[in-house]
Short mmCIF file of C-alpha atoms in Angstrom, two decimals:
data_model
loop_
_atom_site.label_atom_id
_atom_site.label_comp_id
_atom_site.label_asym_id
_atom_site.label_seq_id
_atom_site.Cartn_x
_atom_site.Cartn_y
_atom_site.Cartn_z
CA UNK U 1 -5.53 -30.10 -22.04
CA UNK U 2 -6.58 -26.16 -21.24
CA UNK U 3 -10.08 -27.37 -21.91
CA UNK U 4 -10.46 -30.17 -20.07
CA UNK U 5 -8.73 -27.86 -17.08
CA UNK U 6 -11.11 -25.44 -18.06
CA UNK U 7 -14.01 -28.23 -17.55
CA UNK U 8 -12.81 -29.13 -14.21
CA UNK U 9 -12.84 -26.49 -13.38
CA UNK U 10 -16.32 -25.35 -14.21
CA UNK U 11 -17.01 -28.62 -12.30
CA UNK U 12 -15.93 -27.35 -8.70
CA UNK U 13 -17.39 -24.11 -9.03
CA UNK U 14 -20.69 -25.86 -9.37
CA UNK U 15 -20.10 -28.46 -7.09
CA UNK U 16 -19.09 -25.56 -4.70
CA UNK U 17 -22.26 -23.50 -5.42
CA UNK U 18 -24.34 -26.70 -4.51
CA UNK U 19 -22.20 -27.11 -1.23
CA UNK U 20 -23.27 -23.48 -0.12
CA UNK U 21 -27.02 -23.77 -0.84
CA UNK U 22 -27.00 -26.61 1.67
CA UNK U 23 -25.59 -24.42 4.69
CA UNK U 24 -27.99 -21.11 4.08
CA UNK U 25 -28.33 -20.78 8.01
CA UNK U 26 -24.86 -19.75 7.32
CA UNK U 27 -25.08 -16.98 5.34
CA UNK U 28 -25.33 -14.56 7.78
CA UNK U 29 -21.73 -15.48 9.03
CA UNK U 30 -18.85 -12.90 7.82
CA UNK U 31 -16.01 -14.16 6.57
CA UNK U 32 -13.11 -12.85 8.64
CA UNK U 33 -9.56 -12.07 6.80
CA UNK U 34 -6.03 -12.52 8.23
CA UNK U 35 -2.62 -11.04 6.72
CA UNK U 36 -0.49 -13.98 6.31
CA UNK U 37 2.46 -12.85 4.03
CA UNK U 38 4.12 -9.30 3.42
CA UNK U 39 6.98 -8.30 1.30
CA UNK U 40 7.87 -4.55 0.18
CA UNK U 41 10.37 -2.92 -2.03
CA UNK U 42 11.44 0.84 -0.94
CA UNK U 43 14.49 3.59 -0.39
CA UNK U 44 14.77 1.88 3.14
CA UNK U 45 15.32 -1.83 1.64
CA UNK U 46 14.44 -4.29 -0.38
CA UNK U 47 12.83 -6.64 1.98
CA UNK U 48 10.70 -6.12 5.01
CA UNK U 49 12.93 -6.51 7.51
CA UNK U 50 15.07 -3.69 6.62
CA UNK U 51 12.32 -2.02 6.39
CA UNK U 52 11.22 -2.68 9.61
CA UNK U 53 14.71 -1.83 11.49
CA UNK U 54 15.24 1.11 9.98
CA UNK U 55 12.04 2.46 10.71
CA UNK U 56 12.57 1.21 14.42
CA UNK U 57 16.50 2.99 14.16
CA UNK U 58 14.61 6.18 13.18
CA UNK U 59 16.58 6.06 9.66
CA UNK U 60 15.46 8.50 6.49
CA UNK U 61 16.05 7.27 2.98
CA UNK U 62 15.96 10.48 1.29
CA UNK U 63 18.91 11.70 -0.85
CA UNK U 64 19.79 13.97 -3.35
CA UNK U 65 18.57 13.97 -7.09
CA UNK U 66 21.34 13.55 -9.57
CA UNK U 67 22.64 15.98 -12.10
CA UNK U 68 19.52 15.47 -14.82
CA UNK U 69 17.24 17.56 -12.43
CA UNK U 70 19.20 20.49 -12.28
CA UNK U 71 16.96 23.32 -12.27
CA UNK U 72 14.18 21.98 -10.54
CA UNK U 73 12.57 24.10 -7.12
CA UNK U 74 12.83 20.23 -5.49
CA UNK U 75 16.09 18.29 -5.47
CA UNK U 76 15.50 16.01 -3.18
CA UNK U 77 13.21 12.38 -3.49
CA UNK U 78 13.74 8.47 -1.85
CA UNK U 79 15.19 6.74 -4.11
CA UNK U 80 15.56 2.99 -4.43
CA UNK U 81 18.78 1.57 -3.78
CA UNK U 82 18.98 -0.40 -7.23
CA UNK U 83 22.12 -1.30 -7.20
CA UNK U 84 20.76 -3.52 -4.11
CA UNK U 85 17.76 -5.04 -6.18
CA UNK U 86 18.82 -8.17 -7.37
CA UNK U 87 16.37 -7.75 -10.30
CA UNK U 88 17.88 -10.67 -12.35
CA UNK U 89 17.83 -12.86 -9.64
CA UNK U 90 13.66 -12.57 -10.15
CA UNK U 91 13.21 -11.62 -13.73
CA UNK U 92 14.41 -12.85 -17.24
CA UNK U 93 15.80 -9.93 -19.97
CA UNK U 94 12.26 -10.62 -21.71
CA UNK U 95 10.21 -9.94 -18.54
CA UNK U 96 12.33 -6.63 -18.38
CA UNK U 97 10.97 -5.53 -21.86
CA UNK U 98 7.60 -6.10 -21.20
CA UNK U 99 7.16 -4.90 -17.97
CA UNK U 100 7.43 -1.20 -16.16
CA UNK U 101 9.62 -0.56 -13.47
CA UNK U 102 6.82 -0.34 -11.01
CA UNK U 103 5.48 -3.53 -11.98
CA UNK U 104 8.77 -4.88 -11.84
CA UNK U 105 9.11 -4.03 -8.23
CA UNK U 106 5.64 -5.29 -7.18
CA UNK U 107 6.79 -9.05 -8.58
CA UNK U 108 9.59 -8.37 -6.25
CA UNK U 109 7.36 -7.79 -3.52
CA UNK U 110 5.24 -10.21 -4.71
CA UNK U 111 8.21 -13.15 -4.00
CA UNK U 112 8.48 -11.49 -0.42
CA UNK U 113 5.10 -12.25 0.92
CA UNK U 114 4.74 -15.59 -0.46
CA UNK U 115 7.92 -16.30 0.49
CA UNK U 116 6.88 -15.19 3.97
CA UNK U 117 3.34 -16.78 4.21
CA UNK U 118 5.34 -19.92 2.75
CA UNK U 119 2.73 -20.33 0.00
CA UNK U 120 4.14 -21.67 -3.42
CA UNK U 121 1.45 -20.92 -6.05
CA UNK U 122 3.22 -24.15 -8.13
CA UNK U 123 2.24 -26.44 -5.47
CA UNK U 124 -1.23 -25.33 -5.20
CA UNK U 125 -4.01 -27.48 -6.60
CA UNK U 126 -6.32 -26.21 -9.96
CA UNK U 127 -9.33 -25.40 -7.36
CA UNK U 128 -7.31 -23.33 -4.93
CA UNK U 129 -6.00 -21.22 -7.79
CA UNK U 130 -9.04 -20.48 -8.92
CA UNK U 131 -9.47 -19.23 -5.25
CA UNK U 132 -6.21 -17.29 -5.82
CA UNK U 133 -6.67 -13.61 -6.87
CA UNK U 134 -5.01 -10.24 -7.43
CA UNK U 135 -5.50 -6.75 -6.65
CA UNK U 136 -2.76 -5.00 -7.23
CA UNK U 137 -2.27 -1.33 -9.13
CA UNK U 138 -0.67 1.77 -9.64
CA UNK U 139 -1.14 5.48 -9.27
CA UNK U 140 0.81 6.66 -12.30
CA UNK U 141 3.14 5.35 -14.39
CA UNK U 142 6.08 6.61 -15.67
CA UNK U 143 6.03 10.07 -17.66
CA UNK U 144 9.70 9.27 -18.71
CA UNK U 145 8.64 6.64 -20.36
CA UNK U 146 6.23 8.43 -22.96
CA UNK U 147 8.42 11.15 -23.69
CA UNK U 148 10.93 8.29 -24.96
CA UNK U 149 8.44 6.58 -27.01
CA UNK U 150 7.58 10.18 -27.98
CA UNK U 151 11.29 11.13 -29.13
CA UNK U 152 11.70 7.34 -30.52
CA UNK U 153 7.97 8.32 -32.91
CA UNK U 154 10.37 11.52 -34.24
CA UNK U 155 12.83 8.86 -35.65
CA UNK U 156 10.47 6.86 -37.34
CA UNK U 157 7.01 4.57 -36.68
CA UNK U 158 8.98 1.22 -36.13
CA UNK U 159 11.18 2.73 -33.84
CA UNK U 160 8.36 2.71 -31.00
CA UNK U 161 8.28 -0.42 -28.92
CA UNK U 162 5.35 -2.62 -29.20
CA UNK U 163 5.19 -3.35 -25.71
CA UNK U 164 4.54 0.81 -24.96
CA UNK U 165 1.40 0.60 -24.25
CA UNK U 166 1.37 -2.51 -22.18
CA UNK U 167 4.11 -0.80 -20.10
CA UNK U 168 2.00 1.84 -19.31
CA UNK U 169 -1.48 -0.27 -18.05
CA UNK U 170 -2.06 0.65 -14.73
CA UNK U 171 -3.54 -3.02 -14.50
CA UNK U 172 -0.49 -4.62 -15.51
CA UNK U 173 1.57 -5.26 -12.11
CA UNK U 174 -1.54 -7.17 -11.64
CA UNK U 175 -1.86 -8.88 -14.73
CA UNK U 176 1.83 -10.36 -14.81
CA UNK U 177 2.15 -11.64 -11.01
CA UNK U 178 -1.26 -13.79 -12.23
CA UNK U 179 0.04 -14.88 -15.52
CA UNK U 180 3.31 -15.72 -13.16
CA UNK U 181 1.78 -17.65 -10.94
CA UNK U 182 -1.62 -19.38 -12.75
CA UNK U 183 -3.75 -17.30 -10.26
CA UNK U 184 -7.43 -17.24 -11.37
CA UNK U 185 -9.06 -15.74 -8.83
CA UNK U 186 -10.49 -12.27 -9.26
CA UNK U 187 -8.15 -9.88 -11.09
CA UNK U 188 -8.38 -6.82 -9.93
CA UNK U 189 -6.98 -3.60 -10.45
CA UNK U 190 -6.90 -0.15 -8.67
CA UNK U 191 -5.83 3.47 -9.58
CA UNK U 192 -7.03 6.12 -7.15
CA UNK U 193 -4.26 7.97 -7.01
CA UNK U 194 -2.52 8.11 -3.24
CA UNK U 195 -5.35 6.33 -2.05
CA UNK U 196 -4.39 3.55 -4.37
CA UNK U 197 -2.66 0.92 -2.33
CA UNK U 198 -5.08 1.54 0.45
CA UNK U 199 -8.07 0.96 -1.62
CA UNK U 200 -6.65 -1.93 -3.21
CA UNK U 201 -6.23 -4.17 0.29
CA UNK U 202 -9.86 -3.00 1.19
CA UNK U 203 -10.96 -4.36 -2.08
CA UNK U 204 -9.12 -7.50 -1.95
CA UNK U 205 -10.23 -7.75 1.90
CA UNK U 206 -13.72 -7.41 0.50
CA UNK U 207 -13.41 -9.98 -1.86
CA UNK U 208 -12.64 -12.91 0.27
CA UNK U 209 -14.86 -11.54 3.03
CA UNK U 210 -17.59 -11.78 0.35
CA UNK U 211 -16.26 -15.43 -1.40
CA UNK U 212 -15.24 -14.64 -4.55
CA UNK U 213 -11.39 -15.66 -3.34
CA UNK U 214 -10.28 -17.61 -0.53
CA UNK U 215 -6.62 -15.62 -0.65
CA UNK U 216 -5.61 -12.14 -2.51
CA UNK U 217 -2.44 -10.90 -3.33
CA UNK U 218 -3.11 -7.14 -2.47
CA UNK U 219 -1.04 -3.68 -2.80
CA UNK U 220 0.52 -1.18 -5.60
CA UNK U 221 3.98 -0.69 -7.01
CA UNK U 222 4.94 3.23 -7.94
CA UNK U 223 8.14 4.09 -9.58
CA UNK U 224 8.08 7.65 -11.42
CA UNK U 225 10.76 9.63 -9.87
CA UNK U 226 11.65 11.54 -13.37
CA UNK U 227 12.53 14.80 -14.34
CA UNK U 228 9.22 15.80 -15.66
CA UNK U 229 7.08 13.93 -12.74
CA UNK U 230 9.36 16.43 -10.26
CA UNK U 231 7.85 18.95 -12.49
CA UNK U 232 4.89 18.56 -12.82
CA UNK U 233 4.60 18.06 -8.81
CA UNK U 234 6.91 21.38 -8.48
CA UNK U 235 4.43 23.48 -10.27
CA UNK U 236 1.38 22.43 -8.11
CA UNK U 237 3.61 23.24 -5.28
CA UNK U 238 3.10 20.02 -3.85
CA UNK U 239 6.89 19.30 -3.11
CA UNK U 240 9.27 19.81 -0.27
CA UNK U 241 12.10 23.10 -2.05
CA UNK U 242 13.44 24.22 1.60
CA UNK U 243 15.63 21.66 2.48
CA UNK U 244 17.22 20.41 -0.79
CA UNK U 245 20.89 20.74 1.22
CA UNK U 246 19.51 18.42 4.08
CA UNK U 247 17.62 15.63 2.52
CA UNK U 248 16.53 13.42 5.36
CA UNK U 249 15.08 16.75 6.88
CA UNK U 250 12.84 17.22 4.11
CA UNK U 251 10.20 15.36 4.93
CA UNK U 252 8.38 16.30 8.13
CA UNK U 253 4.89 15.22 9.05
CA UNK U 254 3.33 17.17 11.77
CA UNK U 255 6.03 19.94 12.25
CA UNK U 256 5.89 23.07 12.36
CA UNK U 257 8.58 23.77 9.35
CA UNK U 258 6.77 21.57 6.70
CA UNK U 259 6.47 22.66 3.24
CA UNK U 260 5.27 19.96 0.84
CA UNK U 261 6.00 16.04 0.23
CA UNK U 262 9.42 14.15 -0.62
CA UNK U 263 8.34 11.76 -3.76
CA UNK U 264 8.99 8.33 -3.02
CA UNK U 265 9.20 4.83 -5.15
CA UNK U 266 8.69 1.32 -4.16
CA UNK U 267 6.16 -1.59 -4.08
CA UNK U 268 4.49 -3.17 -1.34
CA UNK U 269 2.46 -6.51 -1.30
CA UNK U 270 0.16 -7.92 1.37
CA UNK U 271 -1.03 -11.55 0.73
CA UNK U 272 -4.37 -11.85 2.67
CA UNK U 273 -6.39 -15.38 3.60
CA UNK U 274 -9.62 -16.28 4.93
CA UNK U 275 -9.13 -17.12 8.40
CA UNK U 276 -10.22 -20.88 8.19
CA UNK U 277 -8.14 -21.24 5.48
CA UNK U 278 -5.59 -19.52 6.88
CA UNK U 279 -5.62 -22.13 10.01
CA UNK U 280 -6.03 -25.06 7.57
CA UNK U 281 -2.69 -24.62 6.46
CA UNK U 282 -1.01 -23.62 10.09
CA UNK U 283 -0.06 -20.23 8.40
CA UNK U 284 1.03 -17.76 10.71
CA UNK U 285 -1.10 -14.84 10.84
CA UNK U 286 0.04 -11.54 11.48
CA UNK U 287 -2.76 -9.47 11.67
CA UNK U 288 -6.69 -9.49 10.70
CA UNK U 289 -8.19 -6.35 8.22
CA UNK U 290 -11.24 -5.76 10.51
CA UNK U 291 -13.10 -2.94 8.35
CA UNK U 292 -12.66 -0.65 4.89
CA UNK U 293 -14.04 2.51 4.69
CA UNK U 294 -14.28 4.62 1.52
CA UNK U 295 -15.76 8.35 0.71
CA UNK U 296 -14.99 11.35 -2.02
CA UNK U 297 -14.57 15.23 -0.68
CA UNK U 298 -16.53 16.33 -3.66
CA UNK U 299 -14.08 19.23 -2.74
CA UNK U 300 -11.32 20.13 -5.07
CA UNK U 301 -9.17 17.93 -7.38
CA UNK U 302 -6.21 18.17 -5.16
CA UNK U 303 -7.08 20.38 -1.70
CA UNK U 304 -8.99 18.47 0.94
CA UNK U 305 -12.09 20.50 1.97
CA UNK U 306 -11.26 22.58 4.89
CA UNK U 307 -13.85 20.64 7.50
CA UNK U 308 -12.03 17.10 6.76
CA UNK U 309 -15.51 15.59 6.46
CA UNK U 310 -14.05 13.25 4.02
CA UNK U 311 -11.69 12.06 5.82
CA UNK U 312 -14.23 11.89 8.88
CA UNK U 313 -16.46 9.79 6.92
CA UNK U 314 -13.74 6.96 5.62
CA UNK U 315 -12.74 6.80 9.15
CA UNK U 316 -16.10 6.60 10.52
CA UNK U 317 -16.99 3.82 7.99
CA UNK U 318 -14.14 2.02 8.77
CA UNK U 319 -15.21 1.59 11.79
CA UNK U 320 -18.38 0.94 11.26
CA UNK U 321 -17.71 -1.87 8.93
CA UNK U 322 -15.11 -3.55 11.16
CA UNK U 323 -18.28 -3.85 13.71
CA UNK U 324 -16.05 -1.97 16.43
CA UNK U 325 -16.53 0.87 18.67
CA UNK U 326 -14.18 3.68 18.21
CA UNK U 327 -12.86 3.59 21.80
CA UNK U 328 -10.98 0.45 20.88
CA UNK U 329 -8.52 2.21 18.15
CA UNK U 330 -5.58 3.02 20.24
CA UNK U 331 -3.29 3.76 17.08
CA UNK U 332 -3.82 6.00 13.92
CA UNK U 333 -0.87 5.26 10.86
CA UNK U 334 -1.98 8.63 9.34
CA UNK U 335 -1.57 9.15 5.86
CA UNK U 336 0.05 13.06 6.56
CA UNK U 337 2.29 14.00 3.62
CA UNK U 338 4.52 17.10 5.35
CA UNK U 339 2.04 19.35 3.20
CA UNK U 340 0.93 22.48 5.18
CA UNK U 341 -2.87 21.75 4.68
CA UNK U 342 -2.85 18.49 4.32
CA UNK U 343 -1.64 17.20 7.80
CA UNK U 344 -3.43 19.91 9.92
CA UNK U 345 -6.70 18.88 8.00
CA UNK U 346 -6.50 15.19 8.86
CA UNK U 347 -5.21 16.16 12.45
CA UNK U 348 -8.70 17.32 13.24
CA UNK U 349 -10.55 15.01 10.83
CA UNK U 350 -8.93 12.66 13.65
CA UNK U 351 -10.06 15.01 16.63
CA UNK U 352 -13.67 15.04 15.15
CA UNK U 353 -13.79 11.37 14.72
CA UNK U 354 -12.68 10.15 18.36
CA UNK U 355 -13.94 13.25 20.18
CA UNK U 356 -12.72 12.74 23.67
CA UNK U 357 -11.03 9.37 23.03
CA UNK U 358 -8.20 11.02 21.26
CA UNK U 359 -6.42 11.75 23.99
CA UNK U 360 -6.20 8.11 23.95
CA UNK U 361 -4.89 7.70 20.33
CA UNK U 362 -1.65 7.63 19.11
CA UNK U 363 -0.85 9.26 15.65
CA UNK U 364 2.24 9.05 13.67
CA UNK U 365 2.98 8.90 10.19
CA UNK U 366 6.02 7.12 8.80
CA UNK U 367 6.83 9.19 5.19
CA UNK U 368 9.72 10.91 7.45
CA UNK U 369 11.09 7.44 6.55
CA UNK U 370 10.43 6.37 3.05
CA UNK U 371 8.90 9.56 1.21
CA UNK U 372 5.38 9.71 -0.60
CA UNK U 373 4.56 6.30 -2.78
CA UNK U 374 2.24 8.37 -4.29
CA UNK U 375 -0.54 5.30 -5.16
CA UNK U 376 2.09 2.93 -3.06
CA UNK U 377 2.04 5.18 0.09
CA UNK U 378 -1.38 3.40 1.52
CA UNK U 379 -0.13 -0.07 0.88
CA UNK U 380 3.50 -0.02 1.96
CA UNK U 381 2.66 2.30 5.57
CA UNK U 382 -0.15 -0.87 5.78
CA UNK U 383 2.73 -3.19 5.99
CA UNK U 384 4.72 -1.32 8.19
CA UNK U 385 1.68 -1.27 10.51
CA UNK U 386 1.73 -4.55 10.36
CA UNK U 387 4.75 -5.06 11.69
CA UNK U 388 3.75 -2.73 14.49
CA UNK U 389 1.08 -4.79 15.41
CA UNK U 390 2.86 -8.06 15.71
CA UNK U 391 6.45 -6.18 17.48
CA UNK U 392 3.54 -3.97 20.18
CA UNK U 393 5.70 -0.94 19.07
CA UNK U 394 4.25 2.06 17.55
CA UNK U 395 6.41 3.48 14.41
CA UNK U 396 7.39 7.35 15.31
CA UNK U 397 7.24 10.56 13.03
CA UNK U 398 10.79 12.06 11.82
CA UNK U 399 12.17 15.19 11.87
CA UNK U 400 9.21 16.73 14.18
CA UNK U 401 11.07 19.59 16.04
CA UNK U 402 8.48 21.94 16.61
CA UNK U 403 5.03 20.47 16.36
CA UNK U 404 2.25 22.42 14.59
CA UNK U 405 0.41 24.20 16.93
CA UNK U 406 -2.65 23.45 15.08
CA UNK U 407 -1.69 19.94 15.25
CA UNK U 408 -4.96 18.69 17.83
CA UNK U 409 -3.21 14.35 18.47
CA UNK U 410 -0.89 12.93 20.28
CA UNK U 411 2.31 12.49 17.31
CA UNK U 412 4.65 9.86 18.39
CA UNK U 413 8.58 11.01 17.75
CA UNK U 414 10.03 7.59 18.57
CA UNK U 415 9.53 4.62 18.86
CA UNK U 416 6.68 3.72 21.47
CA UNK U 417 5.47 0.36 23.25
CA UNK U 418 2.12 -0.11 21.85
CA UNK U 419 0.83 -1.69 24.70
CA UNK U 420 2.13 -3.48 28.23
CA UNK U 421 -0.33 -6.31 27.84
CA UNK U 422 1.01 -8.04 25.12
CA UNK U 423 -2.56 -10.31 25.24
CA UNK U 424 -4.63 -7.68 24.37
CA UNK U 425 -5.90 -7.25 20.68
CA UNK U 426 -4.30 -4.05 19.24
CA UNK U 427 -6.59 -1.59 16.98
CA UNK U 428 -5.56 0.95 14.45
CA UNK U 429 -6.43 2.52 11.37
CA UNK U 430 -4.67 3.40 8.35
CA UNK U 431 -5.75 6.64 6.17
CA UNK U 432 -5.02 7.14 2.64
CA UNK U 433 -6.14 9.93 0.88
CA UNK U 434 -5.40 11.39 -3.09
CA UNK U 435 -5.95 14.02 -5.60
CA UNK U 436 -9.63 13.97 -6.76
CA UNK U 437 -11.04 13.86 -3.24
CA UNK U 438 -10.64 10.47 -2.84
CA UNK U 439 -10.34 9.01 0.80
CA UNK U 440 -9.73 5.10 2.20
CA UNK U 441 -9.40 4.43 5.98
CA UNK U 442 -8.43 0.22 6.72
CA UNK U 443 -9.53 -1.08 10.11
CA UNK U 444 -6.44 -3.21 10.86
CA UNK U 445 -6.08 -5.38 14.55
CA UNK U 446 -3.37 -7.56 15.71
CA UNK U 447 -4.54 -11.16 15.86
CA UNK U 448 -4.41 -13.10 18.76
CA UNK U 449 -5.50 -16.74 18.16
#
C-alpha cells in the first residue's frame, strides 16, 4: 500500500509540473503568503490568548529559580507554568521518551495553530500533504540532559538511553510534528541561534512563495533553563544579576538600568498558507509575511559590531524583498534583549535605516514579558505581533523607568492604538538577531481582504 501511495503520488507531482509549463506567462507572478493559524507555549500561558492578555495587562512572567541554582550570579529566568501544561492530554508516555522537552512544547504549539486555522492534517487528501511542510528548530538543546547521559555512561554502557541522541537533534521538533501528522512537504530545519525562530518563518515563507509547499508549519521550541545553561550564560555576562530580589524587574529593554537578559522557555508555531489557498478554504487570515531579510556581522561571535550595519542590512532587505517603501513601516517588534550593547546598537541600526521616518516608527520589544527564547525569541514575539496586527494595538516595553539616553526611537511603555483607521494595512518588522553575527528582519502587514 506505501508504494502504490508512493506512485500516486509521483503521479500528481508530474501531472502538476505539466499544469505549470502550460501557464509560463505566469511565472513572473509572486506567490503571496498569509498567517492563518498560531499557537505558542510560554511563562505567560499555554495558549495564545493568555498570551495575548497578559501582554495587553502589562504582566511579567519572571520568577525566581529554585534551590538547585544556588550559587549562581543570576537567579532569576521565565519559567513555564508546567503544572498548567496538560502534556498528557497531547502526548503518550512513549512520545515522552523519545522526545525533548522543547520538542515537546512545539507539538503543543503545534495543536494550537491548527487548531486555530481549523486545519486537521487527518482530513487532508495524499496531494495536499505532500504540499504540507515543516520548518521548525531549535537553538540549543538541553545541557542537563548530557550531563545525565554523562553520569548514567559512569554506571555502565547500557545504562545510557538509546533515544540520547535523538533527544538532542536540533531537527527533531520538526521531524516528529511531520511523522505526527503525515506531512510531506519540505522538512526543514533551522538552528541560528536567537535568530532561529525568525529565520525559520522566513524560510518557510520562502518556500511556499517559491512552490515547493502550498502551507508550512513554521517556528522553534527552546527549553534549557538548567543549572549549567545559567552558567554558562553567567560567565559570558550575558544575564540579568541586579535584580534577583525583584524578578519581573529584571528584564528591561530600553532602560536606562539594564544589565543583561532574563532566559526564557517556550515554543511558538505559526502555520502559514498561500493566499489562494488560503481563500479556497475560507480560512481566516490574520496577517500576510510581506518580506525576509537575512545578513551576518562578520563581527564577533557574540557582540554586534558597533555601527549595527548588520542589523541595517536585514532590515533594509526586508524591505526590499517585501517590494515596500520604508515609509510604510509604522511599527518595529525589536528583538532588544535588556543587554547594555545590544539594545542601544539596534536603536540606531533602526535610526540609520528609517532616517527621518523614525520619528514615525514605533519600537517596543516585548521580553519585559516572557524573557529571552533564546532560538524561540524571533518566532514567539512574531506571534505576538501578530496579534497586534489583527487587535490595531501596539504591545509596550516593561519596566522602562528611565529610558537610555542613547536610546534614538520612539519605545512604547503601554499599550498603544496602532492606528485610528482600522482600514488601513498595518506594516512592521520583526528583528532577530544571535551569537555568531547572525541577523533576520520579517516584513510582516496586517491583511485586509
Amino acid at each position: 500500500m506505501r508504494s502504490l501511495g508512493t506512485l500516486t503520488g509521483f503521479n500528481s507531482l508530474f501531472r502538476r509540473s505539466k499544469s505549470s509549463v502550460t501557464n509560463l506567462n505566469k511565472i513572473n507572478e509572486r506567490r503571496r503568503v498569509v498567517v492563518t493559524g498560531i499557537g505558542a507555549v510560554s511563562s505567560l500561558g499555554n495558549n495564545v490568548v493568555d498570551l495575548w492578555q497578559k501582554i495587553l495587562n502589562c504582566e511579567a512572567g519572571i520568577t525566581k529559580l529554585g534551590s538547585e541554582f544556588k550559587g549562581l550570579p543570576c537567579q532569576v529566568a521565565a519559567q513555564l507554568p508546567r503544572e498548567q501544561l496538560q502534556i498528557e492530554k497531547y502526548l503518550s508516555k512513549s512520545d515522552l521518551k523519545v522526545m525533548s522537552p522543547a520538542t515537546q512544547l512545539c507539538i503543543i504549539a503545534t495543536e494550537e495553530a491548527l487548531q486555530t486555522a481549523k486545519l486537521d492534517p487527518k482530513q487532508l487528501n495524499f496531494d495536499t500533504l505532500e504540499r504540507f511542510g515543516v520548518c521548525v528548530g531549535m537553538g540549543m538543546f538541553d545541557l542537563s540532559e548530557v550531563y545525565g547521559a554523562w553520569q548514567q555512561l559512569q554506571k555502565g554502557y547500557n545504562r545510557v538511553s538509546p533515544f540520547f541522541v535523538p533527544r538532542l537533534l536540533p531537527n527533531m521538533p520538526c521531524g516528529h510534528i511531520s511523522m505526527r501528522h503525515g506531512l510531506r512537504g519540505p522538512n526543514h530545519s533551522v538552528s541560528t541561534a536567537c535568530a532561529t525562530g525568525s529565520h525559520a518563518i522566513g524560510d518557510a515563507m520562502r518556500f511556499i512563495r517559491n512552490g515547493d509547499a502550498d502551507i508550512m508549519l513554521a517556528g522553534s521550541g527552546e527549553s534549557c533553563i538548567d543549572p549549567l545553561s545559567i552558567a554558562g550564560f553567567c560567565r559570558i555576562r550575558a544575564l540579568s544579576t541586579a535584580f534577583n530580589e525583584t524578578p519581573s524587574q529584571a528584564s528591561r529593554p530600553f532602560d536606562k538600568n539594564r544589565d543583561g537578559f532574563v532566559m526564557g522557555e517556550g515554543a511558538a508555531i505559526l502555520l502559514l498558507e498561500e493566499l489562494e489557498h488560503a481563500l479556497q478554504r475560507k480560512a481566516n487570515i490574520l496577517g500576510e509575511i510581506l518580506g525576509y531579510g537575512l545578513s551576518g556581522d562578520a563581527h564577533h561571535i557574540t557582540s554586534p559590531s558597533e555601527d549595527g550595519a548588520g542589523a541595517a542590512l536585514a532590515m533594509v532587505r526586508a524591505i526590499k524583498d517585501a517590494q515596500i517603501t520604508k515609509d510604510a513601516v509604522t511599527y518595529v517588534n525589536a528583538h532588544a534583549t535588556s543587554t547594555p550593547a545590544g539594545d542601544r546598537i539596534e536603536a540606531q541600526a533602526i535610526c540609520k535605516v528609517f532616517g527621518d521616518h523614525v520619528n514615525k516608527i514605533r519600537v517596543s520589544s516585548t521580553k519585559g514579558h516572557h524573557g529571552h527564547l533564546l532560538g524561540s525569541s524571533g518566532n514567539l514575539e512574531t506571534v505576538i505581533l501578530i496579534k497586534a496586527l489583527a487587535a490595531n494595538k501596539i504591545p509596550p516595553s516593561l519596566n522602562i523607568e528611565e529610558l537610555d539616553k542613547d536610546i534614538c526611537v520612539n519605545v512604547v511603555t503601554k499599550p498603544e492604538i496602532w492606528c485610528h483607521d482600522k482600514q488601513k494595512t498595518r506594516v512592521a518588522l520583526k528583528n532577530s538577531f544571535g551569537f555568531g553575527g547572525t541577523n533576520s528582519s520579517l516584513c510582516i502587514a496586517s491583511y485586509i481582504g
